[in-house]
Tab-separated table of C-alpha atoms and ligand atoms in Angstrom:
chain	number	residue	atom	x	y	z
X	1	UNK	CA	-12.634	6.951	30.296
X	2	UNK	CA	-15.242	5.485	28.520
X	3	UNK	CA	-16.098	1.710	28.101
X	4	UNK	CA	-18.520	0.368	25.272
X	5	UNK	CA	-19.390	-3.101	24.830
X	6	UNK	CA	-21.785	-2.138	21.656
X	7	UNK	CA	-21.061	-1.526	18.196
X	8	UNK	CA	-23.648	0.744	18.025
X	9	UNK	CA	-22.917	2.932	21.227
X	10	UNK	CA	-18.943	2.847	20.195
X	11	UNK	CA	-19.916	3.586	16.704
X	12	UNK	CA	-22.133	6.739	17.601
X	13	UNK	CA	-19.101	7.665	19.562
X	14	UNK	CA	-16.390	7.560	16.919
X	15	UNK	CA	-18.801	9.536	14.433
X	16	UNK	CA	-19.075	12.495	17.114
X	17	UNK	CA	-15.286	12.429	17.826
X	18	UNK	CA	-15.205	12.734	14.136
X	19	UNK	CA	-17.599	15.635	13.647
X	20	UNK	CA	-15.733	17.335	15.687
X	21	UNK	CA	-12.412	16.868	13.548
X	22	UNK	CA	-10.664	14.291	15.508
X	23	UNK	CA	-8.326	11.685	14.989
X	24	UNK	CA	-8.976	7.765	15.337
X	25	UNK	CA	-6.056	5.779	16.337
X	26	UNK	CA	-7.222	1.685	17.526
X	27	UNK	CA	-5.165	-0.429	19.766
X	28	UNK	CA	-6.746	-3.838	19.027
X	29	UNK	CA	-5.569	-6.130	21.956
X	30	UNK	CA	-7.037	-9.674	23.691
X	31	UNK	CA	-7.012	-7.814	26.803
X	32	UNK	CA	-4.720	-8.572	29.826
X	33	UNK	CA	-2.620	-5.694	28.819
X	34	UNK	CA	0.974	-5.973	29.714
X	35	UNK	CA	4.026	-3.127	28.909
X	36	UNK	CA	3.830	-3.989	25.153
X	37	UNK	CA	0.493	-3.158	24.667
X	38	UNK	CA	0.656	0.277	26.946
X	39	UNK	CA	3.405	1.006	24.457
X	40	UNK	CA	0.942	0.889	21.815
X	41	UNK	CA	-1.507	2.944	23.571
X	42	UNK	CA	0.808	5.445	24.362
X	43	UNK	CA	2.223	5.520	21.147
X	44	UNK	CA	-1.514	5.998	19.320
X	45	UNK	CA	-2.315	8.988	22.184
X	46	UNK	CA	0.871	11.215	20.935
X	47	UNK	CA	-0.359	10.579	17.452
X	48	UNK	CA	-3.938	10.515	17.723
X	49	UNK	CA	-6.733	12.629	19.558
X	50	UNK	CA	-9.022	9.529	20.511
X	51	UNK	CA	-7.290	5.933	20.899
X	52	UNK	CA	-9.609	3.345	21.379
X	53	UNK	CA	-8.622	0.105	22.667
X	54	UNK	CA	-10.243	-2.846	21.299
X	55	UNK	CA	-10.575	-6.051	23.924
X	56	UNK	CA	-11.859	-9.230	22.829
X	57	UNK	CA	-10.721	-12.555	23.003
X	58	UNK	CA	-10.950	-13.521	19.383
X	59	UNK	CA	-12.972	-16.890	19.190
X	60	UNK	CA	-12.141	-17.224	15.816
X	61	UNK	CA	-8.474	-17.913	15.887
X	62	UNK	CA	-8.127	-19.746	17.783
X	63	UNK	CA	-7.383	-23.851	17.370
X	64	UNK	CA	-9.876	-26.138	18.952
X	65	UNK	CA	-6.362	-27.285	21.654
X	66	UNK	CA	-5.686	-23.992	21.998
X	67	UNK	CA	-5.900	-21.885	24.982
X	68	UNK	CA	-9.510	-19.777	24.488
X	69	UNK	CA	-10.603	-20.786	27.725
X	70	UNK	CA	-7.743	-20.267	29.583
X	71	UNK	CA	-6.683	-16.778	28.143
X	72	UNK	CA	-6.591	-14.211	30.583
X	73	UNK	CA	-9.000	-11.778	31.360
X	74	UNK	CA	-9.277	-8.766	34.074
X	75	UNK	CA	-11.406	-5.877	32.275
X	76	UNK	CA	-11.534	-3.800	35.265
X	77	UNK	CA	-7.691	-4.085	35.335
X	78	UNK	CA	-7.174	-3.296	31.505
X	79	UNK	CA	-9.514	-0.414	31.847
X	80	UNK	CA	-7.258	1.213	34.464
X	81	UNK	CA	-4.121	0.425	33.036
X	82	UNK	CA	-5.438	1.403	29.460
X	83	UNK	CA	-6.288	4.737	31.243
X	84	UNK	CA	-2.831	5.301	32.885
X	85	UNK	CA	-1.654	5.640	29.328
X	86	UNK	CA	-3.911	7.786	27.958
X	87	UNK	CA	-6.377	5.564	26.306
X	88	UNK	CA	-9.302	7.463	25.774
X	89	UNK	CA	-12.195	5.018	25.266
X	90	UNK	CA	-12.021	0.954	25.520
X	91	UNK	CA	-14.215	-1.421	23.322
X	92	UNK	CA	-14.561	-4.673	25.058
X	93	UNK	CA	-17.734	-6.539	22.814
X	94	UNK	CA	-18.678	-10.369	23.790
X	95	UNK	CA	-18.450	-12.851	21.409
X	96	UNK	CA	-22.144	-12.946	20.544
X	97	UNK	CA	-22.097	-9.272	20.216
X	98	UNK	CA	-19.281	-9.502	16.973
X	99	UNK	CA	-20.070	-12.892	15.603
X	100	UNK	CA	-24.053	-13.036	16.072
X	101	UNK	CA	-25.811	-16.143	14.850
X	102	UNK	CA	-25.861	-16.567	11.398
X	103	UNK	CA	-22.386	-15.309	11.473
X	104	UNK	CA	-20.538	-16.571	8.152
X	105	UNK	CA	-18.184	-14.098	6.577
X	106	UNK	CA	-14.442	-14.415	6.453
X	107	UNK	CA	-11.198	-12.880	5.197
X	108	UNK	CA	-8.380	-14.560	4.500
X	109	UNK	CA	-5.040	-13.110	3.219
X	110	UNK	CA	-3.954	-16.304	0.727
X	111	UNK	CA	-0.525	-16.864	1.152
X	112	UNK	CA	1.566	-14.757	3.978
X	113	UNK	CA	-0.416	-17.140	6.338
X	114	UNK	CA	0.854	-20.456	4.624
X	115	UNK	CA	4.214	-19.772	6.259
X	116	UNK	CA	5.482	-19.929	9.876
X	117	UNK	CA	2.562	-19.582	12.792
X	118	UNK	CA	0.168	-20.542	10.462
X	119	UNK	CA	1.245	-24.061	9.322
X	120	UNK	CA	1.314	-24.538	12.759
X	121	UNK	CA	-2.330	-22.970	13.508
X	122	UNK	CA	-4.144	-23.374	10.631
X	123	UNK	CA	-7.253	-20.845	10.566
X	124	UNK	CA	-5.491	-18.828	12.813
X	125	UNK	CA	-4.693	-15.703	10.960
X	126	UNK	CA	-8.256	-16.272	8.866
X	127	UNK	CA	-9.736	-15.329	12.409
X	128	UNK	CA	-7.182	-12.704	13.257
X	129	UNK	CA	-7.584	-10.909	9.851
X	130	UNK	CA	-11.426	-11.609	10.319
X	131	UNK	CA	-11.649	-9.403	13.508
X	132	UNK	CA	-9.072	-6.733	12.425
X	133	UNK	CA	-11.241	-5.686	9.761
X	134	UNK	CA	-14.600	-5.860	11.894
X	135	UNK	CA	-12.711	-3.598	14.461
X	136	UNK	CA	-11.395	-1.517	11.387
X	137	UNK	CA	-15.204	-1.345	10.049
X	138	UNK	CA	-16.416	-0.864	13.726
X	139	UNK	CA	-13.751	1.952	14.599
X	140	UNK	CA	-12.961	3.462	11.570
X	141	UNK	CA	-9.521	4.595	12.537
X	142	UNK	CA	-6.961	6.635	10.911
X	143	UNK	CA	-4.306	4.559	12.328
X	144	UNK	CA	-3.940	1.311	14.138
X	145	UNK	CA	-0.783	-0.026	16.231
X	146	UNK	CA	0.065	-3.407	16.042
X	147	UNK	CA	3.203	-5.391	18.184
X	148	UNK	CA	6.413	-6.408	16.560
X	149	UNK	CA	5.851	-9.401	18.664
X	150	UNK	CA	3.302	-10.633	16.252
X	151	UNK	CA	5.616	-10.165	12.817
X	152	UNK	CA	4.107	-12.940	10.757
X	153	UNK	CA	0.797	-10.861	11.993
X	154	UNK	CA	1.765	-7.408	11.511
X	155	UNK	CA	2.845	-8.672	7.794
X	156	UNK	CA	-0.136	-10.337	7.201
X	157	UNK	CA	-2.576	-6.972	8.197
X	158	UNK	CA	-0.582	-4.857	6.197
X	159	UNK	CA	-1.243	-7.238	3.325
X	160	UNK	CA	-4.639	-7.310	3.678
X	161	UNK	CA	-4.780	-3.641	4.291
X	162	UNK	CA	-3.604	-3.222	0.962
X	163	UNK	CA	-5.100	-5.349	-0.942
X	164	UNK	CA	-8.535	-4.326	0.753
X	165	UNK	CA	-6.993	-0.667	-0.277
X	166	UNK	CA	-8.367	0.216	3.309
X	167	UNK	CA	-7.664	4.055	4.139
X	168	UNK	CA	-5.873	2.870	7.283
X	169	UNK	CA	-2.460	3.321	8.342
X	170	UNK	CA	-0.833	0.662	9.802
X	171	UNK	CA	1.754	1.230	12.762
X	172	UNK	CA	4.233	-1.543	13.832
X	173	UNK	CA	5.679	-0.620	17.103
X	174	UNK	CA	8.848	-2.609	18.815
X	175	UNK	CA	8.797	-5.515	21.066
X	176	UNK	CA	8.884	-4.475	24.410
X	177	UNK	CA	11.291	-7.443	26.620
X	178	UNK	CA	11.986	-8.010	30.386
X	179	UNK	CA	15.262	-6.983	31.726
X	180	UNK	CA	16.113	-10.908	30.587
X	181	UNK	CA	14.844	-10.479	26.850
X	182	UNK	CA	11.832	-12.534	27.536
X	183	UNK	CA	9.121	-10.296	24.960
X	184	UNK	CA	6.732	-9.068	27.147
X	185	UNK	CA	3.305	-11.404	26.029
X	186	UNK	CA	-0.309	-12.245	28.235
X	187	UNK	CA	1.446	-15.786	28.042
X	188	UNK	CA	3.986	-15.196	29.895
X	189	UNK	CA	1.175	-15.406	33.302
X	190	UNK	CA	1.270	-18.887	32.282
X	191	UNK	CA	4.950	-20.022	33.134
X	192	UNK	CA	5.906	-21.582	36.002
X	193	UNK	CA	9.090	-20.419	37.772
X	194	UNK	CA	11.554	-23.050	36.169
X	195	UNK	CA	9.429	-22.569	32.767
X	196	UNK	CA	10.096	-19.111	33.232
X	197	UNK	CA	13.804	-19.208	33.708
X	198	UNK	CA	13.860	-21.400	30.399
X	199	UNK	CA	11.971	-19.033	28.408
X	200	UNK	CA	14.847	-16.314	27.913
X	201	UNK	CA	16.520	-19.385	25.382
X	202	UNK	CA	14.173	-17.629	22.735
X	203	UNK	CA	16.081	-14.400	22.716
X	204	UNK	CA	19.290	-15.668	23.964
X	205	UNK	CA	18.887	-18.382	21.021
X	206	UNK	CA	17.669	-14.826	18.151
X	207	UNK	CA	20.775	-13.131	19.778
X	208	UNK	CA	23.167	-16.282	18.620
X	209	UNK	CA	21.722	-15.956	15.260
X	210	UNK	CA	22.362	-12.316	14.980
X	211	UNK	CA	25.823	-12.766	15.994
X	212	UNK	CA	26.818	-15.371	13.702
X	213	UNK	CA	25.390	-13.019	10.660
X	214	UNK	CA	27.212	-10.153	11.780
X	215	UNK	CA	30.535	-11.940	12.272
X	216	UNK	CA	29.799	-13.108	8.350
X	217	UNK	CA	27.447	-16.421	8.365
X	218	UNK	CA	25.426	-16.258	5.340
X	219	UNK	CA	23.767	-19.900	5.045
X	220	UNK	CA	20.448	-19.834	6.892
X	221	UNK	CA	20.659	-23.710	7.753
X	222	UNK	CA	23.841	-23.124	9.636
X	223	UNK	CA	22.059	-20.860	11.716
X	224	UNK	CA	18.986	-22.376	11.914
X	225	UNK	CA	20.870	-25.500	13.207
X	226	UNK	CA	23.025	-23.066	16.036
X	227	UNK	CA	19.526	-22.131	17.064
X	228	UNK	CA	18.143	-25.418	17.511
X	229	UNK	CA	20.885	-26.786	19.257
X	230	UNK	CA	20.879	-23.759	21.676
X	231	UNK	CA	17.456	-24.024	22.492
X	232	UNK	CA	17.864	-27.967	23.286
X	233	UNK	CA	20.636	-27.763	25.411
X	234	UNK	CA	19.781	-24.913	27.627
X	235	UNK	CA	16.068	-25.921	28.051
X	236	UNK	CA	13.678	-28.293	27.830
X	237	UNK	CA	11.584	-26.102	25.155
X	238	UNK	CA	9.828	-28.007	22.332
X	239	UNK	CA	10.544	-26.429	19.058
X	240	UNK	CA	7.521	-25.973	16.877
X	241	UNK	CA	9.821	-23.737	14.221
X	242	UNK	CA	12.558	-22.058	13.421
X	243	UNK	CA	12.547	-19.800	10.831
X	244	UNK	CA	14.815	-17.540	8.783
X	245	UNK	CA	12.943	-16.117	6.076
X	246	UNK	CA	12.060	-13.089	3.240
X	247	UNK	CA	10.366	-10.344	5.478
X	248	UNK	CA	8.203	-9.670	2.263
X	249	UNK	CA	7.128	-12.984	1.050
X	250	UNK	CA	7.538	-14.938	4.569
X	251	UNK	CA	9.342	-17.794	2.150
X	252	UNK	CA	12.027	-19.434	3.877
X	253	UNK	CA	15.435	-18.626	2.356
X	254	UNK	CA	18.791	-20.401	2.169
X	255	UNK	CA	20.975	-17.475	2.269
X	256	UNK	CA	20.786	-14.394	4.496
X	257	UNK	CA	20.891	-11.499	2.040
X	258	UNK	CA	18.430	-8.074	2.030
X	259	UNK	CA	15.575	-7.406	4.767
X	260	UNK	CA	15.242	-10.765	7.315
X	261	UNK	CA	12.981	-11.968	9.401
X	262	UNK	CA	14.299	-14.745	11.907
X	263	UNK	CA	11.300	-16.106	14.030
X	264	UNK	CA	11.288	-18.639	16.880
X	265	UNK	CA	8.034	-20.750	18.024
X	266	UNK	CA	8.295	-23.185	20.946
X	267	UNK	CA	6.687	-24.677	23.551
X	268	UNK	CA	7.782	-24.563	27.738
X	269	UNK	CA	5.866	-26.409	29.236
X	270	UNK	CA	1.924	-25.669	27.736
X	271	UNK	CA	3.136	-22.402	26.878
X	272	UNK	CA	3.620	-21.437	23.532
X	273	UNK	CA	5.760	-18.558	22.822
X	274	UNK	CA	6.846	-16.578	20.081
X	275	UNK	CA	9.769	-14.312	19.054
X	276	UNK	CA	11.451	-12.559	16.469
X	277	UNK	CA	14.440	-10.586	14.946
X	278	UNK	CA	14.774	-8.498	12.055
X	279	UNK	CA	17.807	-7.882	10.141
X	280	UNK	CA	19.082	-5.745	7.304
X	281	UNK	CA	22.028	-7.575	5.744
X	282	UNK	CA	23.317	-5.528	2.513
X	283	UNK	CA	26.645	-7.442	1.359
X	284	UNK	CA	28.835	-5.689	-1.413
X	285	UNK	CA	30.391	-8.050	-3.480
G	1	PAF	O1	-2.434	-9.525	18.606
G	1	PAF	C1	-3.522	-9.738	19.178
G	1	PAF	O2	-3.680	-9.555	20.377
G	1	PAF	C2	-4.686	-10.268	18.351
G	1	PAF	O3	-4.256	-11.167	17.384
G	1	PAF	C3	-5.550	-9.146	17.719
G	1	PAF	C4	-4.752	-8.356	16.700
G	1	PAF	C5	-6.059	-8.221	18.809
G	1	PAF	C6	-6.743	-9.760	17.010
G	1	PAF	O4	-7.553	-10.469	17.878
């Protein structure tokens, strides 16, 4: 397996692969790989003849109390695990390396990022969508897996993608959980033991939600309410959101009705984590 840390040695790579008739697929990840992102990988190598995983802690989106320090990071771990499922080259760049003095160039997708995570973390997805389309410019894939984790994210990329009318495909692959629905995230290494046992409220709380709808709830703020109450009396989890909303525009909506996304950010401990559901609900009246 082959590890580059720069653009131009990765870049020399891709256009041989290519020469030769290949297939790109990209796995961008922060590193720390867990199950979710070997689904990815694996996923990409049955559709791909090269996947190339991209590691690097983004710098730029993150929040200035946010955890950039902290995150994470065992390369020599990622590159074995990234082997095991059939990753067939890694890019892991340093910060100076992608965002070299002078640096001043940004993208930012207007308004999918006004909703959800990003009220919360403002700049966040400007620094996300930033380094996607580096990595897309760096890589030049034909495809590129994203997690189902990340909704708001995968949303937001395909969004740009278009708009950018970038020749890229954009694969959205399911959340991968623990046998207690916790989604499988780098975070998770953060949680204590008692943090941990609190942190399967975020499913348990999505699986309420998708109860009520399917045994005929239709008012969002009832079940936005069931949710919150849920999470506050079986854990000691700060709610940062709750949010039922149109998987197309991310706009919050007051009655559940077509393709929904309902999305859960709170806080155990330090630990920020974030989940999701989405739902199909086609009512004939
Ligand atoms: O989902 C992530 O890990 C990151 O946001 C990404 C897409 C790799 C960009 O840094």
């Amino acid at each position: 397996m082959k590890v580059f840390k720069k653009i131009d040695e990765i870049r020399k790579y891709i256009k041989e692969q290519q020469k030769e008739g290949k297939t790109i697929g990209l796995v961008p990840t922060m590193g720390y790989l867990h199950e979710g992102h070997l689904s990815l990988i694996k996923k990409s190598s049955e559709e791909n003849n090269i996947t190339v995983v991209s590691i690097f802690v983004n710098p730029t989106q993150f929040g200035e109390n946010e955890d950039l320090d902290q995150y994470p990071r065992d390369l020599e771990r990622d590159v074995k695990l990234a082997e095991k499922a059939n990753a067939t080259a890694i890019f892991a760049s340093e910060a100076e390396e992608i965002y070299p003095k002078g640096y001043q160039t940004y993208v930012n997708v207007k308004h999918l990022t006004k909703h959800l995570c990003g009220l919360r973390r403002p700049g966040h997805f400007k620094g996300v969508t930033t380094i996607v389309t580096k990595l897309f410019n760096i890589i030049n894939p034909d495809k590129a897996y994203f997690g189902q984790k990340d909704a708001q994210q995968a949303i937001v990329i395909k969004r740009m993608v278009k708009d950018l009318n970038l020749d890229i495909e954009i694969v959205v692959c399911p959340i991968v959980r623990e046998s207690d629905g916790l989604a499988k995230s780098s975070r998770n290494t953060y949680l204590s033991k008692e943090e941990r046992n609190q942190s399967t409220v975020l499913f348990l709380s999505l699986m309420i939600a998708k109860q009520m709808i399917e045994d005929g709830e239709r008012h969002a703020v009832v079940i936005k309410k069931s949710i919150e109450k849920n999470i506050k009396n079986e854990s000691l989890a700060e709610i940062d959101y709750v949010s039922i909303s149109n998987i197309e525009t991310l706009k919050e909506i007051e009655v559940i009705k077509g393709e929904v996304l309902i999305a859960l950010a709170v806080k155990i401990g330090n630990t920020r984590l974030i989940d999701n559901i989405q739902l199909e609900v086609n009512d004939v009246n």
